[in-house]
Amino acid sequence: MSAKRIMFVLRNGKTAGPSTDERIEVAMMAQAFDQEVHLAYLDDGVFTLAAGPDDLAALLAKIEESDISHIWVEQQSLAERGLADLVLPDLFAVLDRHQIIELMGQMHMVIPG
Amino acid sequence: MHWRPPDDRTVRHAQYKETALKFALLVLKAPFQHQASASALAFARASLDQGHQLVRVFFYEEGVQNANRLAAPSAPDTNLVHLWSNLASEQGVDLVVCASAGLRRGLREANLAPGFRISGLGQLIEATIIADRLVTFGG
Amino acid sequence: MNKPLPALHIVNKSPFAASSLEQCLQRLAVGDSLLLIEDAVYAAITEEIWDGLRTQPNKPARILALSPDLCQRGLADKSLAEGIEQVDYAGFVELVTTHNPIHSW
């Protein structure tokens, strides 16, 4: 069976509970099952990327460890939140909303987080 | 080997064979916190009624609370924990609770309701791979 | 493996309490449909919510509201905003069979 394209749509900021980590864990698990995993940071999800260098480094380490290579950040979500100038690691590709919509249309499954 | 009549589910599947799909459900919210659990349960019943196959219902994040048999709301017909257990016993639906998400929230074998099982996150991914559709409740 | 089906977007929050309906509407592809469940059915009885949408090129092919959730909130007899259909759980299941992916917001 060929791999499924699964997009994890991350639309929430960092929370106090375990949920923030759990959303990444499920994506890492899908990658471990050799599925084509996409992470999409939209809306308040972009705040998790602006939570500070330590948080971002920890997230990057997890992503690199799991070999997830399709990571998208919506430019409009950044701009709406005053984060247009946020410096992100190379692994994170900033896309226009239309490009995000086009990618979403190519997915077999979308999992919100 | 003696011939045995097919059970209800087999008959229904046979009836709808042409269009039957495999569904997987993901429940992310606790039963008495949010309507997501009730919505997922109603969807599960309706999908079985139409002859579709329910590969698995996976309970993750706060959704693990759906499997807590110590929950005791005053009106029994609103006890979603019981209603999920009934679905498992009547229809053989596989109800899986994420082990690590459960551990973080105090859900373990000792307070696991009948019909649920505790397993790894891999069970969600496996269901996603097998299923034609994944429907998330409580996103 | 090309995806031949449009997506079904499901919103479950009141548009007066959360931005998810608006955020969902910003990400529709042509041909996608929208299902309002749980507290999102409040949007179905509110004409003003949809005013800006009528002129957008990417408006949903169909907008549906889950009838048991309308009933539960005492909204069964209210008239729905123009173009919004009611659907029960059997109809919800049918929508899932004719769309993919199923995108909950």
CSV table of C-alpha atoms in Angstrom, one decimal:
chain,number,residue,atom,x,y,z
A,1,MET,CA,0.0,0.0,0.0
A,2,SER,CA,1.4,3.4,-1.0
A,3,ALA,CA,2.0,6.0,1.7
A,4,LYS,CA,-0.8,8.4,2.6
A,5,ARG,CA,-0.3,12.1,2.6
A,6,ILE,CA,-1.4,13.3,6.0
A,7,MET,CA,-1.4,16.9,7.0
A,8,PHE,CA,-1.3,17.9,10.6
A,9,VAL,CA,-2.9,21.3,10.8
A,10,LEU,CA,-1.5,23.1,13.9
A,11,ARG,CA,-3.7,26.1,14.7
A,12,ASN,CA,-3.3,26.5,18.4
A,13,GLY,CA,-0.6,28.3,20.4
A,14,LYS,CA,1.4,26.7,23.2
A,15,THR,CA,-0.8,25.5,26.0
A,16,ALA,CA,-0.1,24.7,29.6
A,17,GLY,CA,-1.1,21.1,29.4
A,18,PRO,CA,0.5,18.2,27.5
A,19,SER,CA,-1.5,18.9,24.2
A,20,THR,CA,1.2,20.9,22.5
A,21,ASP,CA,3.6,18.0,22.7
A,22,GLU,CA,0.9,15.4,21.9
A,23,ARG,CA,0.2,17.1,18.5
A,24,ILE,CA,3.8,16.7,17.4
A,25,GLU,CA,4.0,13.2,18.8
A,26,VAL,CA,1.2,12.0,16.6
A,27,ALA,CA,2.9,13.5,13.5
A,28,MET,CA,6.2,11.9,14.5
A,29,MET,CA,4.4,8.5,14.8
A,30,ALA,CA,2.9,8.9,11.3
A,31,GLN,CA,6.3,9.6,10.0
A,32,ALA,CA,7.7,6.5,11.8
A,33,PHE,CA,5.0,4.5,9.8
A,34,ASP,CA,6.6,5.9,6.6
A,35,GLN,CA,3.6,8.1,5.7
A,36,GLU,CA,4.1,11.4,3.8
A,37,VAL,CA,3.7,13.7,6.8
A,38,HIS,CA,3.0,17.5,6.3
A,39,LEU,CA,3.0,19.9,9.2
A,40,ALA,CA,1.1,23.1,8.5
A,41,TYR,CA,1.3,26.0,11.0
A,42,LEU,CA,-1.7,28.3,10.6
A,43,ASP,CA,-3.6,30.9,12.7
A,44,ASP,CA,-2.5,30.8,16.4
A,45,GLY,CA,-0.3,27.8,15.6
A,46,VAL,CA,2.4,30.2,14.4
A,47,PHE,CA,2.7,31.5,18.0
A,48,THR,CA,4.3,28.1,18.9
A,49,LEU,CA,7.1,29.1,16.5
A,50,ALA,CA,7.5,32.5,18.3
A,51,ALA,CA,7.6,31.1,21.8
A,52,GLY,CA,11.3,31.7,22.2
A,53,PRO,CA,14.6,30.2,20.9
A,54,ASP,CA,14.6,27.3,23.4
A,55,ASP,CA,11.2,26.1,22.5
A,56,LEU,CA,12.0,26.4,18.8
A,57,ALA,CA,15.2,24.5,19.2
A,58,ALA,CA,13.4,21.7,21.1
A,59,LEU,CA,10.8,21.5,18.4
A,60,LEU,CA,13.4,21.5,15.6
A,61,ALA,CA,15.3,18.7,17.4
A,62,LYS,CA,12.1,16.6,17.5
A,63,ILE,CA,11.3,17.3,13.8
A,64,GLU,CA,14.8,16.5,12.7
A,65,GLU,CA,14.9,13.3,14.8
A,66,SER,CA,11.7,12.1,13.1
A,67,ASP,CA,12.7,13.0,9.6
A,68,ILE,CA,9.6,15.1,8.9
A,69,SER,CA,10.5,17.2,5.9
A,70,HIS,CA,7.3,18.9,4.8
A,71,ILE,CA,6.8,21.8,7.2
A,72,TRP,CA,4.7,24.8,6.1
A,73,VAL,CA,4.1,28.1,7.8
A,74,GLU,CA,1.3,30.4,6.4
A,75,GLN,CA,2.6,33.8,5.6
A,76,GLN,CA,-0.8,35.5,6.2
A,77,SER,CA,-1.0,34.0,9.7
A,78,LEU,CA,2.4,35.4,10.6
A,79,ALA,CA,1.6,38.8,9.2
A,80,GLU,CA,-1.8,39.0,11.0
A,81,ARG,CA,0.0,38.4,14.3
A,82,GLY,CA,2.9,40.9,13.7
A,83,LEU,CA,5.3,38.0,13.1
A,84,ALA,CA,6.1,38.7,9.5
A,85,ASP,CA,9.8,39.1,10.3
A,86,LEU,CA,10.1,36.0,12.4
A,87,VAL,CA,13.3,34.2,11.6
A,88,LEU,CA,12.7,30.4,11.1
A,89,PRO,CA,15.1,27.5,10.5
A,90,ASP,CA,15.5,26.5,6.9
A,91,LEU,CA,13.3,23.4,7.4
A,92,PHE,CA,10.3,25.7,7.8
A,93,ALA,CA,9.0,27.0,4.5
A,94,VAL,CA,6.8,30.0,4.5
A,95,LEU,CA,3.9,29.7,2.0
A,96,ASP,CA,1.2,32.0,0.8
A,97,ARG,CA,-2.4,31.1,1.8
A,98,HIS,CA,-3.2,30.0,-1.8
A,99,GLN,CA,-0.3,27.5,-1.7
A,100,ILE,CA,-1.5,26.1,1.6
A,101,ILE,CA,-5.0,25.6,0.2
A,102,GLU,CA,-3.6,23.9,-2.9
A,103,LEU,CA,-1.5,21.5,-0.6
A,104,MET,CA,-4.5,20.8,1.6
A,105,GLY,CA,-6.4,19.7,-1.5
A,106,GLN,CA,-3.8,17.1,-2.2
A,107,MET,CA,-4.0,15.4,1.2
A,108,HIS,CA,-5.6,12.0,1.9
A,109,MET,CA,-6.2,12.9,5.6
A,110,VAL,CA,-6.1,16.1,7.6
A,111,ILE,CA,-5.7,15.9,11.4
A,112,PRO,CA,-6.3,19.1,13.4
A,113,GLY,CA,-4.2,20.0,16.4
B,1,MET,CA,-17.6,-27.2,10.6
B,2,HIS,CA,-21.2,-26.3,11.0
B,3,TRP,CA,-22.9,-23.6,9.0
B,4,ARG,CA,-23.6,-20.6,11.2
B,5,PRO,CA,-26.0,-17.7,10.3
B,6,PRO,CA,-24.1,-14.5,9.7
B,7,ASP,CA,-24.3,-11.9,12.4
B,8,ASP,CA,-26.2,-8.6,11.9
B,9,ARG,CA,-23.1,-6.7,10.9
B,10,THR,CA,-22.1,-9.2,8.1
B,11,VAL,CA,-25.6,-9.0,6.7
B,12,ARG,CA,-25.6,-5.2,6.7
B,13,HIS,CA,-22.1,-5.1,5.1
B,14,ALA,CA,-23.3,-7.6,2.4
B,15,GLN,CA,-26.3,-5.4,1.7
B,16,TYR,CA,-24.2,-2.2,1.1
B,17,LYS,CA,-21.1,-4.0,-0.3
B,18,GLU,CA,-20.9,-1.7,-3.4
B,19,THR,CA,-20.6,1.5,-1.5
B,20,ALA,CA,-19.3,0.6,1.9
B,21,LEU,CA,-16.2,2.5,3.1
B,22,LYS,CA,-13.8,2.1,6.0
B,23,PHE,CA,-14.0,4.9,8.6
B,24,ALA,CA,-11.6,5.7,11.4
B,25,LEU,CA,-12.7,8.2,14.1
B,26,LEU,CA,-10.5,10.3,16.3
B,27,VAL,CA,-12.0,11.8,19.5
B,28,LEU,CA,-10.0,14.6,21.2
B,29,LYS,CA,-12.3,15.9,23.9
B,30,ALA,CA,-13.6,14.6,27.3
B,31,PRO,CA,-17.2,13.4,27.4
B,32,PHE,CA,-18.6,15.9,29.8
B,33,GLN,CA,-16.5,18.8,28.7
B,34,HIS,CA,-17.5,19.1,25.1
B,35,GLN,CA,-20.1,17.7,22.7
B,36,ALA,CA,-17.4,16.0,20.5
B,37,SER,CA,-17.8,12.6,22.2
B,38,ALA,CA,-21.6,12.6,21.7
B,39,SER,CA,-21.2,13.7,18.1
B,40,ALA,CA,-18.6,11.0,17.4
B,41,LEU,CA,-20.9,8.3,19.0
B,42,ALA,CA,-23.9,9.4,16.9
B,43,PHE,CA,-21.7,9.5,13.8
B,44,ALA,CA,-20.4,6.0,14.6
B,45,ARG,CA,-23.9,4.6,14.9
B,46,ALA,CA,-25.1,6.3,11.7
B,47,SER,CA,-22.1,5.0,9.7
B,48,LEU,CA,-22.7,1.4,10.9
B,49,ASP,CA,-26.4,1.7,10.1
B,50,GLN,CA,-25.5,2.6,6.5
B,51,GLY,CA,-23.3,-0.5,6.3
B,52,HIS,CA,-19.9,1.2,6.5
B,53,GLN,CA,-17.1,-0.4,8.4
B,54,LEU,CA,-15.7,1.3,11.5
B,55,VAL,CA,-12.0,0.3,11.6
B,56,ARG,CA,-11.4,1.9,15.0
B,57,VAL,CA,-12.3,4.8,17.3
B,58,PHE,CA,-9.1,6.3,18.8
B,59,PHE,CA,-9.2,8.4,21.9
B,60,TYR,CA,-6.4,10.9,22.3
B,61,GLU,CA,-5.6,14.1,24.3
B,62,GLU,CA,-8.5,14.9,26.6
B,63,GLY,CA,-10.5,12.2,24.7
B,64,VAL,CA,-9.0,9.5,26.9
B,65,GLN,CA,-11.5,10.5,29.6
B,66,ASN,CA,-14.2,8.8,27.5
B,67,ALA,CA,-12.8,5.4,28.8
B,68,ASN,CA,-12.9,6.3,32.5
B,69,ARG,CA,-15.4,3.8,34.1
B,70,LEU,CA,-15.3,5.8,37.3
B,71,ALA,CA,-17.3,8.6,35.7
B,72,ALA,CA,-20.8,8.7,37.1
B,73,PRO,CA,-23.1,11.4,35.8
B,74,SER,CA,-26.5,11.5,37.4
B,75,ALA,CA,-28.6,10.6,34.4
B,76,PRO,CA,-27.5,7.2,33.0
B,77,ASP,CA,-28.7,7.9,29.5
B,78,THR,CA,-26.1,10.7,29.3
B,79,ASN,CA,-23.3,8.5,30.5
B,80,LEU,CA,-21.1,8.5,27.3
B,81,VAL,CA,-18.6,6.1,28.9
B,82,HIS,CA,-21.4,3.5,29.1
B,83,LEU,CA,-22.7,4.4,25.7
B,84,TRP,CA,-19.3,3.8,24.1
B,85,SER,CA,-19.0,0.5,26.0
B,86,ASN,CA,-22.4,-0.5,24.6
B,87,LEU,CA,-21.3,0.3,21.1
B,88,ALA,CA,-18.3,-2.0,21.5
B,89,SER,CA,-20.3,-4.9,23.0
B,90,GLU,CA,-23.2,-4.6,20.4
B,91,GLN,CA,-21.2,-4.0,17.3
B,92,GLY,CA,-17.7,-5.2,18.1
B,93,VAL,CA,-16.2,-1.7,17.4
B,94,ASP,CA,-12.5,-1.4,18.4
B,95,LEU,CA,-12.2,1.4,21.0
B,96,VAL,CA,-8.6,2.3,21.6
B,97,VAL,CA,-7.2,4.7,24.2
B,98,CYS,CA,-3.7,6.2,23.8
B,99,ALA,CA,-1.6,4.8,26.5
B,100,SER,CA,0.7,7.8,27.1
B,101,ALA,CA,-2.1,10.4,26.8
B,102,GLY,CA,-4.1,8.2,29.3
B,103,LEU,CA,-1.2,7.9,31.7
B,104,ARG,CA,-0.8,11.7,31.8
B,105,ARG,CA,-4.5,12.0,32.7
B,106,GLY,CA,-4.9,9.2,35.2
B,107,LEU,CA,-6.5,6.7,32.8
B,108,ARG,CA,-5.1,3.1,33.2
B,109,GLU,CA,-6.2,-0.5,33.2
B,110,ALA,CA,-7.6,-0.2,36.7
B,111,ASN,CA,-10.3,2.4,35.7
B,112,LEU,CA,-10.7,1.4,32.1
B,113,ALA,CA,-14.4,0.9,31.1
B,114,PRO,CA,-15.5,-2.4,29.4
B,115,GLY,CA,-15.0,-2.5,25.6
B,116,PHE,CA,-12.0,-0.1,25.5
B,117,ARG,CA,-8.4,-1.2,25.3
B,118,ILE,CA,-5.2,0.8,26.0
B,119,SER,CA,-2.6,0.8,23.3
B,120,GLY,CA,0.0,3.0,21.5
B,121,LEU,CA,-0.4,5.9,19.2
B,122,GLY,CA,0.6,3.6,16.4
B,123,GLN,CA,-2.9,2.3,16.5
B,124,LEU,CA,-4.2,5.6,15.3
B,125,ILE,CA,-1.7,5.7,12.4
B,126,GLU,CA,-2.5,2.1,11.5
B,127,ALA,CA,-6.2,2.9,11.4
B,128,THR,CA,-5.5,6.0,9.3
B,129,ILE,CA,-3.6,3.9,6.8
B,130,ILE,CA,-6.3,1.2,6.6
B,131,ALA,CA,-9.3,3.6,6.5
B,132,ASP,CA,-10.8,5.4,3.5
B,133,ARG,CA,-11.8,8.3,5.7
B,134,LEU,CA,-10.6,9.8,9.0
B,135,VAL,CA,-13.1,12.0,10.9
B,136,THR,CA,-11.9,14.0,13.9
B,137,PHE,CA,-14.2,15.1,16.6
B,138,GLY,CA,-13.2,17.9,19.0
B,139,GLY,CA,-10.6,19.6,16.8
C,1,MET,CA,-2.7,8.6,-6.1
C,2,ASN,CA,-4.7,11.7,-7.0
C,3,LYS,CA,-7.5,12.8,-4.8
C,4,PRO,CA,-10.7,13.0,-6.9
C,5,LEU,CA,-13.0,14.4,-4.2
C,6,PRO,CA,-13.6,17.8,-2.7
C,7,ALA,CA,-12.9,18.4,1.0
C,8,LEU,CA,-15.6,18.5,3.7
C,9,HIS,CA,-14.8,21.2,6.3
C,10,ILE,CA,-16.5,20.7,9.7
C,11,VAL,CA,-16.8,23.6,12.2
C,12,ASN,CA,-18.0,23.0,15.7
C,13,LYS,CA,-17.6,26.4,17.4
C,14,SER,CA,-20.0,29.3,17.6
C,15,PRO,CA,-18.9,32.1,15.3
C,16,PHE,CA,-19.5,34.5,18.2
C,17,ALA,CA,-17.1,32.7,20.5
C,18,ALA,CA,-14.3,31.6,18.3
C,19,SER,CA,-12.7,32.5,14.9
C,20,SER,CA,-12.6,28.9,13.5
C,21,LEU,CA,-15.5,29.4,11.1
C,22,GLU,CA,-13.9,32.6,9.6
C,23,GLN,CA,-10.5,30.8,9.5
C,24,CYS,CA,-12.0,27.8,7.8
C,25,LEU,CA,-13.8,30.0,5.2
C,26,GLN,CA,-10.4,31.6,4.3
C,27,ARG,CA,-9.0,28.2,3.4
C,28,LEU,CA,-11.7,26.7,1.2
C,29,ALA,CA,-10.8,25.3,-2.2
C,30,VAL,CA,-13.3,25.6,-5.1
C,31,GLY,CA,-15.9,22.8,-4.7
C,32,ASP,CA,-15.4,22.2,-1.0
C,33,SER,CA,-18.4,22.0,1.3
C,34,LEU,CA,-19.0,23.2,4.8
C,35,LEU,CA,-20.8,21.4,7.6
C,36,LEU,CA,-21.8,23.2,10.8
C,37,ILE,CA,-22.2,21.0,13.9
C,38,GLU,CA,-22.5,21.6,17.7
C,39,ASP,CA,-22.3,25.3,18.6
C,40,ALA,CA,-21.4,26.2,15.0
C,41,VAL,CA,-25.1,25.8,14.1
C,42,TYR,CA,-25.6,29.3,15.6
C,43,ALA,CA,-24.0,30.5,12.4
C,44,ALA,CA,-26.7,28.8,10.3
C,45,ILE,CA,-29.5,31.0,11.7
C,46,THR,CA,-27.5,34.2,11.4
C,47,GLU,CA,-27.7,35.9,7.9
C,48,GLU,CA,-25.1,38.5,8.7
C,49,ILE,CA,-22.4,35.9,9.1
C,50,TRP,CA,-22.6,35.0,5.4
C,51,ASP,CA,-22.9,38.5,3.9
C,52,GLY,CA,-19.3,38.9,2.9
C,53,LEU,CA,-19.1,35.3,1.5
C,54,ARG,CA,-21.6,35.6,-1.3
C,55,THR,CA,-19.2,37.5,-3.5
C,56,GLN,CA,-16.1,35.4,-2.8
C,57,PRO,CA,-14.9,33.1,-5.5
C,58,ASN,CA,-14.2,30.2,-3.1
C,59,LYS,CA,-17.5,30.1,-1.4
C,60,PRO,CA,-18.6,26.6,-0.3
C,61,ALA,CA,-20.3,24.4,-2.9
C,62,ARG,CA,-22.8,23.5,-0.1
C,63,ILE,CA,-23.3,24.8,3.4
C,64,LEU,CA,-25.1,22.4,5.8
C,65,ALA,CA,-26.2,22.5,9.4
C,66,LEU,CA,-26.6,19.3,11.5
C,67,SER,CA,-30.4,19.2,12.4
C,68,PRO,CA,-30.1,17.3,15.7
C,69,ASP,CA,-27.7,20.1,16.9
C,70,LEU,CA,-30.2,22.7,15.8
C,71,CYS,CA,-33.0,20.9,17.7
C,72,GLN,CA,-30.9,20.5,20.8
C,73,ARG,CA,-30.4,24.3,20.9
C,74,GLY,CA,-34.1,25.1,20.4
C,75,LEU,CA,-33.4,26.3,16.8
C,76,ALA,CA,-35.4,23.7,14.9
C,77,ASP,CA,-38.2,26.2,13.9
C,78,LYS,CA,-35.8,29.0,13.0
C,79,SER,CA,-35.3,29.9,9.4
C,80,LEU,CA,-31.8,29.2,8.2
C,81,ALA,CA,-29.7,31.8,6.4
C,82,GLU,CA,-30.1,31.7,2.6
C,83,GLY,CA,-28.7,28.6,0.9
C,84,ILE,CA,-28.0,26.6,4.1
C,85,GLU,CA,-29.4,23.1,4.1
C,86,GLN,CA,-30.3,20.9,7.1
C,87,VAL,CA,-28.8,17.4,7.3
C,88,ASP,CA,-29.2,14.6,9.9
C,89,TYR,CA,-26.5,12.1,10.9
C,90,ALA,CA,-27.3,9.8,8.0
C,91,GLY,CA,-26.7,12.8,5.7
C,92,PHE,CA,-23.5,13.6,7.6
C,93,VAL,CA,-22.3,10.1,6.9
C,94,GLU,CA,-23.2,10.5,3.2
C,95,LEU,CA,-21.3,13.7,3.0
C,96,VAL,CA,-18.2,12.0,4.4
C,97,THR,CA,-18.5,9.3,1.7
C,98,THR,CA,-18.6,11.9,-1.1
C,99,HIS,CA,-15.8,14.1,0.2
C,100,ASN,CA,-12.2,13.7,1.3
C,101,PRO,CA,-10.3,14.8,3.3
C,102,ILE,CA,-12.6,15.5,6.2
C,103,HIS,CA,-11.1,18.7,7.8
C,104,SER,CA,-12.3,19.5,11.3
C,105,TRP,CA,-11.5,23.1,12.4
